[in-house]
Amino acid sequence: MFERPVQRLIDELTRLPGVGRKSAQRLAFHLLNVDEADARCLAQAIVDLREQTAFCSRCYNVTSGVECSICVDPRRDPAVICVVERPQDIAVIERTREFKGRYHVLGGALSPIDGVGPAQLRIEELRSRVPTESITEMIIATNPTIEGDTTAMYLARRFKPLGVTVTRPASGLPVGGDMDYADEITLGRALTGRREI
């Protein structure tokens, strides 16, 4: 329908989450009309993102070094760890300024229907951190969905026998919702009022 370079960009943009065909077309034509320097700056930012970032060797947060800034921060409580599904969930919790421990990113949630079992998540990596970092409490901050709750229950059964107190953020998060949409006050109260599973 469009010239090949335009159509290729539209096709690539539609692969992004939340971008439909019409939005992709608007973005493509916007980029066609901006200054060349702005378009090249966006392209370079994408290249830099891919080349200069990796996952933290300890918690699997996004980092530009071997370990993320949270893992190397000596002011953080290493005995308390907050388990999340995705790296972007860390930013949501950090905005509350309530949590002073460290994190662990699972890389998703248990979902047998989608073929995601314990082997597809970073559960063994989490287990290896318990003795080496003397973890005493684990806050399971997975999304309040069926998959997130299933993951939380699985982790509780797996880590309680190791002497770890396993908690879950309390009320305040909408059931079936996504951590990205929680405001700082609601999430802060949920973390403060967490309960043992």
PDB file of C-alpha atoms in Angstrom:
ATOM      1  CA  MET A   1       0.000   0.000   0.000  1.00  0.00           C
ATOM      2  CA  PHE A   2       2.828   2.421   0.925  1.00  0.00           C
ATOM      3  CA  GLU A   3       6.322   2.644  -0.480  1.00  0.00           C
ATOM      4  CA  ARG A   4       8.516  -0.199   0.791  1.00  0.00           C
ATOM      5  CA  PRO A   5      10.533   1.774   3.441  1.00  0.00           C
ATOM      6  CA  VAL A   6       7.362   3.311   4.886  1.00  0.00           C
ATOM      7  CA  GLN A   7       5.535  -0.022   4.922  1.00  0.00           C
ATOM      8  CA  ARG A   8       8.521  -1.736   6.544  1.00  0.00           C
ATOM      9  CA  LEU A   9       8.567   0.854   9.350  1.00  0.00           C
ATOM     10  CA  ILE A  10       4.796   0.498   9.854  1.00  0.00           C
ATOM     11  CA  ASP A  11       5.147  -3.282  10.034  1.00  0.00           C
ATOM     12  CA  GLU A  12       7.963  -3.006  12.594  1.00  0.00           C
ATOM     13  CA  LEU A  13       6.069  -0.467  14.709  1.00  0.00           C
ATOM     14  CA  THR A  14       2.982  -2.697  14.868  1.00  0.00           C
ATOM     15  CA  ARG A  15       5.139  -5.332  16.574  1.00  0.00           C
ATOM     16  CA  LEU A  16       5.493  -2.997  19.576  1.00  0.00           C
ATOM     17  CA  PRO A  17       3.044  -3.563  22.454  1.00  0.00           C
ATOM     18  CA  GLY A  18       0.005  -1.325  22.306  1.00  0.00           C
ATOM     19  CA  VAL A  19       0.727  -0.028  18.793  1.00  0.00           C
ATOM     20  CA  GLY A  20      -1.951  -0.862  16.255  1.00  0.00           C
ATOM     21  CA  ARG A  21      -1.820  -0.333  12.495  1.00  0.00           C
ATOM     22  CA  LYS A  22      -3.286   3.201  12.596  1.00  0.00           C
ATOM     23  CA  SER A  23      -0.928   4.333  15.361  1.00  0.00           C
ATOM     24  CA  ALA A  24       1.992   2.811  13.465  1.00  0.00           C
ATOM     25  CA  GLN A  25       1.026   4.731  10.342  1.00  0.00           C
ATOM     26  CA  ARG A  26       0.781   8.009  12.297  1.00  0.00           C
ATOM     27  CA  LEU A  27       4.194   7.377  13.883  1.00  0.00           C
ATOM     28  CA  ALA A  28       5.778   6.454  10.547  1.00  0.00           C
ATOM     29  CA  PHE A  29       4.526   9.586   8.822  1.00  0.00           C
ATOM     30  CA  HIS A  30       5.485  11.702  11.818  1.00  0.00           C
ATOM     31  CA  LEU A  31       9.040  10.341  11.611  1.00  0.00           C
ATOM     32  CA  LEU A  32       9.031  10.997   7.865  1.00  0.00           C
ATOM     33  CA  ASN A  33       8.229  14.666   8.540  1.00  0.00           C
ATOM     34  CA  VAL A  34      10.561  15.410  11.480  1.00  0.00           C
ATOM     35  CA  ASP A  35      14.061  16.804  11.037  1.00  0.00           C
ATOM     36  CA  GLU A  36      16.520  14.189   9.899  1.00  0.00           C
ATOM     37  CA  ALA A  37      18.596  14.829  13.040  1.00  0.00           C
ATOM     38  CA  ASP A  38      15.621  13.970  15.270  1.00  0.00           C
ATOM     39  CA  ALA A  39      14.910  10.763  13.339  1.00  0.00           C
ATOM     40  CA  ARG A  40      18.575   9.732  13.547  1.00  0.00           C
ATOM     41  CA  CYS A  41      18.620  10.548  17.271  1.00  0.00           C
ATOM     42  CA  LEU A  42      15.682   8.169  17.834  1.00  0.00           C
ATOM     43  CA  ALA A  43      17.357   5.462  15.750  1.00  0.00           C
ATOM     44  CA  GLN A  44      20.617   5.892  17.689  1.00  0.00           C
ATOM     45  CA  ALA A  45      18.778   5.714  21.023  1.00  0.00           C
ATOM     46  CA  ILE A  46      17.358   2.340  19.998  1.00  0.00           C
ATOM     47  CA  VAL A  47      20.792   1.083  18.912  1.00  0.00           C
ATOM     48  CA  ASP A  48      22.371   2.350  22.159  1.00  0.00           C
ATOM     49  CA  LEU A  49      19.651   0.646  24.195  1.00  0.00           C
ATOM     50  CA  ARG A  50      20.457  -2.696  22.601  1.00  0.00           C
ATOM     51  CA  GLU A  51      24.246  -2.288  22.724  1.00  0.00           C
ATOM     52  CA  GLN A  52      24.749  -0.640  26.122  1.00  0.00           C
ATOM     53  CA  THR A  53      22.290  -2.410  28.388  1.00  0.00           C
ATOM     54  CA  ALA A  54      22.136  -5.918  29.813  1.00  0.00           C
ATOM     55  CA  PHE A  55      20.541  -7.707  32.744  1.00  0.00           C
ATOM     56  CA  CYS A  56      22.053  -7.459  36.218  1.00  0.00           C
ATOM     57  CA  SER A  57      24.012 -10.608  37.043  1.00  0.00           C
ATOM     58  CA  ARG A  58      22.400 -10.727  40.497  1.00  0.00           C
ATOM     59  CA  CYS A  59      18.772  -9.563  40.232  1.00  0.00           C
ATOM     60  CA  TYR A  60      18.145  -9.384  36.444  1.00  0.00           C
ATOM     61  CA  ASN A  61      17.167  -5.724  36.475  1.00  0.00           C
ATOM     62  CA  VAL A  62      18.256  -3.686  33.452  1.00  0.00           C
ATOM     63  CA  THR A  63      21.753  -2.251  33.858  1.00  0.00           C
ATOM     64  CA  SER A  64      24.619  -0.776  31.902  1.00  0.00           C
ATOM     65  CA  GLY A  65      27.162  -2.604  34.082  1.00  0.00           C
ATOM     66  CA  VAL A  66      27.587  -6.065  35.549  1.00  0.00           C
ATOM     67  CA  GLU A  67      25.263  -5.310  38.489  1.00  0.00           C
ATOM     68  CA  CYS A  68      22.517  -2.696  38.698  1.00  0.00           C
ATOM     69  CA  SER A  69      22.720   0.403  40.879  1.00  0.00           C
ATOM     70  CA  ILE A  70      20.293  -1.098  43.424  1.00  0.00           C
ATOM     71  CA  CYS A  71      22.357  -4.261  43.955  1.00  0.00           C
ATOM     72  CA  VAL A  72      25.578  -2.316  44.514  1.00  0.00           C
ATOM     73  CA  ASP A  73      23.984   0.265  46.838  1.00  0.00           C
ATOM     74  CA  PRO A  74      25.352  -0.434  50.364  1.00  0.00           C
ATOM     75  CA  ARG A  75      22.364   1.384  51.956  1.00  0.00           C
ATOM     76  CA  ARG A  76      19.991  -1.359  50.748  1.00  0.00           C
ATOM     77  CA  ASP A  77      18.953  -4.116  53.150  1.00  0.00           C
ATOM     78  CA  PRO A  78      20.301  -7.336  51.596  1.00  0.00           C
ATOM     79  CA  ALA A  79      18.167  -9.539  53.874  1.00  0.00           C
ATOM     80  CA  VAL A  80      14.879  -8.363  52.315  1.00  0.00           C
ATOM     81  CA  ILE A  81      14.204  -9.077  48.671  1.00  0.00           C
ATOM     82  CA  CYS A  82      11.236  -8.041  46.559  1.00  0.00           C
ATOM     83  CA  VAL A  83      10.368 -10.475  43.766  1.00  0.00           C
ATOM     84  CA  VAL A  84       8.775  -8.959  40.652  1.00  0.00           C
ATOM     85  CA  GLU A  85       7.800 -10.253  37.238  1.00  0.00           C
ATOM     86  CA  ARG A  86       9.519  -7.651  35.019  1.00  0.00           C
ATOM     87  CA  PRO A  87      12.259  -5.026  35.321  1.00  0.00           C
ATOM     88  CA  GLN A  88       9.746  -2.197  34.813  1.00  0.00           C
ATOM     89  CA  ASP A  89       7.945  -3.302  37.999  1.00  0.00           C
ATOM     90  CA  ILE A  90      11.023  -2.200  39.985  1.00  0.00           C
ATOM     91  CA  ALA A  91      10.564   1.403  38.857  1.00  0.00           C
ATOM     92  CA  VAL A  92       6.938   1.337  40.022  1.00  0.00           C
ATOM     93  CA  ILE A  93       7.940   0.129  43.507  1.00  0.00           C
ATOM     94  CA  GLU A  94      10.897   2.511  43.723  1.00  0.00           C
ATOM     95  CA  ARG A  95       8.589   5.489  43.141  1.00  0.00           C
ATOM     96  CA  THR A  96       6.876   4.704  46.471  1.00  0.00           C
ATOM     97  CA  ARG A  97      10.152   5.308  48.392  1.00  0.00           C
ATOM     98  CA  GLU A  98       8.904   2.669  50.869  1.00  0.00           C
ATOM     99  CA  PHE A  99      11.057  -0.323  49.983  1.00  0.00           C
ATOM    100  CA  LYS A 100      14.703  -0.327  51.100  1.00  0.00           C
ATOM    101  CA  GLY A 101      15.754  -3.878  50.174  1.00  0.00           C
ATOM    102  CA  ARG A 102      16.880  -5.490  46.944  1.00  0.00           C
ATOM    103  CA  TYR A 103      15.007  -7.083  44.047  1.00  0.00           C
ATOM    104  CA  HIS A 104      14.782 -10.198  41.944  1.00  0.00           C
ATOM    105  CA  VAL A 105      13.165 -10.242  38.488  1.00  0.00           C
ATOM    106  CA  LEU A 106      11.549 -13.571  37.620  1.00  0.00           C
ATOM    107  CA  GLY A 107      11.069 -12.819  33.947  1.00  0.00           C
ATOM    108  CA  GLY A 108       7.331 -13.518  34.000  1.00  0.00           C
ATOM    109  CA  ALA A 109       4.765 -15.507  35.951  1.00  0.00           C
ATOM    110  CA  LEU A 110       3.725 -19.136  35.991  1.00  0.00           C
ATOM    111  CA  SER A 111       1.248 -19.815  33.203  1.00  0.00           C
ATOM    112  CA  PRO A 112       0.967 -23.467  32.176  1.00  0.00           C
ATOM    113  CA  ILE A 113      -1.492 -22.595  29.420  1.00  0.00           C
ATOM    114  CA  ASP A 114       1.219 -20.408  27.831  1.00  0.00           C
ATOM    115  CA  GLY A 115       3.947 -22.971  28.462  1.00  0.00           C
ATOM    116  CA  VAL A 116       5.565 -20.996  31.299  1.00  0.00           C
ATOM    117  CA  GLY A 117       6.571 -23.296  34.131  1.00  0.00           C
ATOM    118  CA  PRO A 118       9.124 -22.935  36.935  1.00  0.00           C
ATOM    119  CA  ALA A 119      11.975 -23.812  34.551  1.00  0.00           C
ATOM    120  CA  GLN A 120      11.173 -20.801  32.354  1.00  0.00           C
ATOM    121  CA  LEU A 121      11.442 -18.357  35.275  1.00  0.00           C
ATOM    122  CA  ARG A 122      14.505 -17.330  37.297  1.00  0.00           C
ATOM    123  CA  ILE A 123      13.443 -19.299  40.367  1.00  0.00           C
ATOM    124  CA  GLU A 124      16.623 -21.343  40.729  1.00  0.00           C
ATOM    125  CA  GLU A 125      18.667 -18.138  40.555  1.00  0.00           C
ATOM    126  CA  LEU A 126      16.483 -16.750  43.348  1.00  0.00           C
ATOM    127  CA  ARG A 127      16.972 -19.913  45.405  1.00  0.00           C
ATOM    128  CA  SER A 128      20.750 -19.644  45.094  1.00  0.00           C
ATOM    129  CA  ARG A 129      20.608 -16.098  46.506  1.00  0.00           C
ATOM    130  CA  VAL A 130      18.924 -17.145  49.774  1.00  0.00           C
ATOM    131  CA  PRO A 131      21.985 -18.664  51.513  1.00  0.00           C
ATOM    132  CA  THR A 132      24.629 -16.466  49.881  1.00  0.00           C
ATOM    133  CA  GLU A 133      22.849 -13.193  50.761  1.00  0.00           C
ATOM    134  CA  SER A 134      21.269 -14.371  54.045  1.00  0.00           C
ATOM    135  CA  ILE A 135      17.774 -13.457  52.872  1.00  0.00           C
ATOM    136  CA  THR A 136      15.229 -13.495  55.714  1.00  0.00           C
ATOM    137  CA  GLU A 137      12.162 -11.978  54.012  1.00  0.00           C
ATOM    138  CA  MET A 138      10.853 -12.287  50.488  1.00  0.00           C
ATOM    139  CA  ILE A 139       8.100  -9.931  49.315  1.00  0.00           C
ATOM    140  CA  ILE A 140       6.319 -11.487  46.348  1.00  0.00           C
ATOM    141  CA  ALA A 141       5.145  -8.463  44.339  1.00  0.00           C
ATOM    142  CA  THR A 142       3.870 -10.284  41.290  1.00  0.00           C
ATOM    143  CA  ASN A 143       0.829  -8.808  39.565  1.00  0.00           C
ATOM    144  CA  PRO A 144      -2.503  -9.518  41.301  1.00  0.00           C
ATOM    145  CA  THR A 145      -3.694 -11.811  38.500  1.00  0.00           C
ATOM    146  CA  ILE A 146      -4.339 -15.552  38.463  1.00  0.00           C
ATOM    147  CA  GLU A 147      -0.825 -16.112  37.110  1.00  0.00           C
ATOM    148  CA  GLY A 148       0.734 -13.715  39.625  1.00  0.00           C
ATOM    149  CA  ASP A 149      -1.128 -15.278  42.549  1.00  0.00           C
ATOM    150  CA  THR A 150      -0.203 -18.779  41.377  1.00  0.00           C
ATOM    151  CA  THR A 151       3.435 -17.734  41.176  1.00  0.00           C
ATOM    152  CA  ALA A 152       3.264 -16.218  44.675  1.00  0.00           C
ATOM    153  CA  MET A 153       1.789 -19.406  46.149  1.00  0.00           C
ATOM    154  CA  TYR A 154       4.398 -21.543  44.380  1.00  0.00           C
ATOM    155  CA  LEU A 155       7.235 -19.369  45.701  1.00  0.00           C
ATOM    156  CA  ALA A 156       5.783 -19.439  49.232  1.00  0.00           C
ATOM    157  CA  ARG A 157       5.699 -23.244  49.203  1.00  0.00           C
ATOM    158  CA  ARG A 158       9.227 -23.341  47.821  1.00  0.00           C
ATOM    159  CA  PHE A 159      10.910 -20.805  50.128  1.00  0.00           C
ATOM    160  CA  LYS A 160       9.129 -21.090  53.499  1.00  0.00           C
ATOM    161  CA  PRO A 161      10.864 -24.427  54.245  1.00  0.00           C
ATOM    162  CA  LEU A 162      14.185 -22.587  53.836  1.00  0.00           C
ATOM    163  CA  GLY A 163      13.318 -20.360  56.813  1.00  0.00           C
ATOM    164  CA  VAL A 164      12.406 -17.333  54.687  1.00  0.00           C
ATOM    165  CA  THR A 165       9.383 -15.241  55.683  1.00  0.00           C
ATOM    166  CA  VAL A 166       7.312 -14.917  52.516  1.00  0.00           C
ATOM    167  CA  THR A 167       4.952 -11.933  52.272  1.00  0.00           C
ATOM    168  CA  ARG A 168       2.709 -10.413  49.636  1.00  0.00           C
ATOM    169  CA  PRO A 169       1.698  -6.740  49.293  1.00  0.00           C
ATOM    170  CA  ALA A 170      -1.601  -6.133  51.067  1.00  0.00           C
ATOM    171  CA  SER A 171      -4.769  -4.575  49.738  1.00  0.00           C
ATOM    172  CA  GLY A 172      -4.605  -1.602  47.473  1.00  0.00           C
ATOM    173  CA  LEU A 173      -3.669  -3.280  44.226  1.00  0.00           C
ATOM    174  CA  PRO A 174      -6.628  -4.028  41.963  1.00  0.00           C
ATOM    175  CA  VAL A 175      -7.254  -7.719  41.349  1.00  0.00           C
ATOM    176  CA  GLY A 176      -6.663  -8.540  37.705  1.00  0.00           C
ATOM    177  CA  GLY A 177      -4.703  -5.306  37.317  1.00  0.00           C
ATOM    178  CA  ASP A 178      -1.154  -4.559  36.299  1.00  0.00           C
ATOM    179  CA  MET A 179       1.561  -3.044  38.519  1.00  0.00           C
ATOM    180  CA  ASP A 180       2.237  -0.392  35.844  1.00  0.00           C
ATOM    181  CA  TYR A 181      -1.118   1.263  36.585  1.00  0.00           C
ATOM    182  CA  ALA A 182      -0.821   1.487  40.373  1.00  0.00           C
ATOM    183  CA  ASP A 183      -0.193   4.949  41.816  1.00  0.00           C
ATOM    184  CA  GLU A 184       2.632   5.502  44.318  1.00  0.00           C
ATOM    185  CA  ILE A 185       0.397   6.003  47.385  1.00  0.00           C
ATOM    186  CA  THR A 186      -1.667   2.852  46.770  1.00  0.00           C
ATOM    187  CA  LEU A 187       1.419   0.758  46.091  1.00  0.00           C
ATOM    188  CA  GLY A 188       3.236   2.264  49.094  1.00  0.00           C
ATOM    189  CA  ARG A 189       0.369   1.319  51.412  1.00  0.00           C
ATOM    190  CA  ALA A 190       0.230  -2.149  49.888  1.00  0.00           C
ATOM    191  CA  LEU A 191       3.940  -2.667  50.604  1.00  0.00           C
ATOM    192  CA  THR A 192       3.675  -1.298  54.142  1.00  0.00           C
ATOM    193  CA  GLY A 193       0.687  -3.534  54.942  1.00  0.00           C
ATOM    194  CA  ARG A 194       2.075  -6.675  53.316  1.00  0.00           C
ATOM    195  CA  ARG A 195       1.050 -10.011  54.794  1.00  0.00           C
ATOM    196  CA  GLU A 196       2.597 -13.432  55.063  1.00  0.00           C
ATOM    197  CA  ILE A 197       1.412 -16.010  52.540  1.00  0.00           C
TER     198      ILE A 197
END
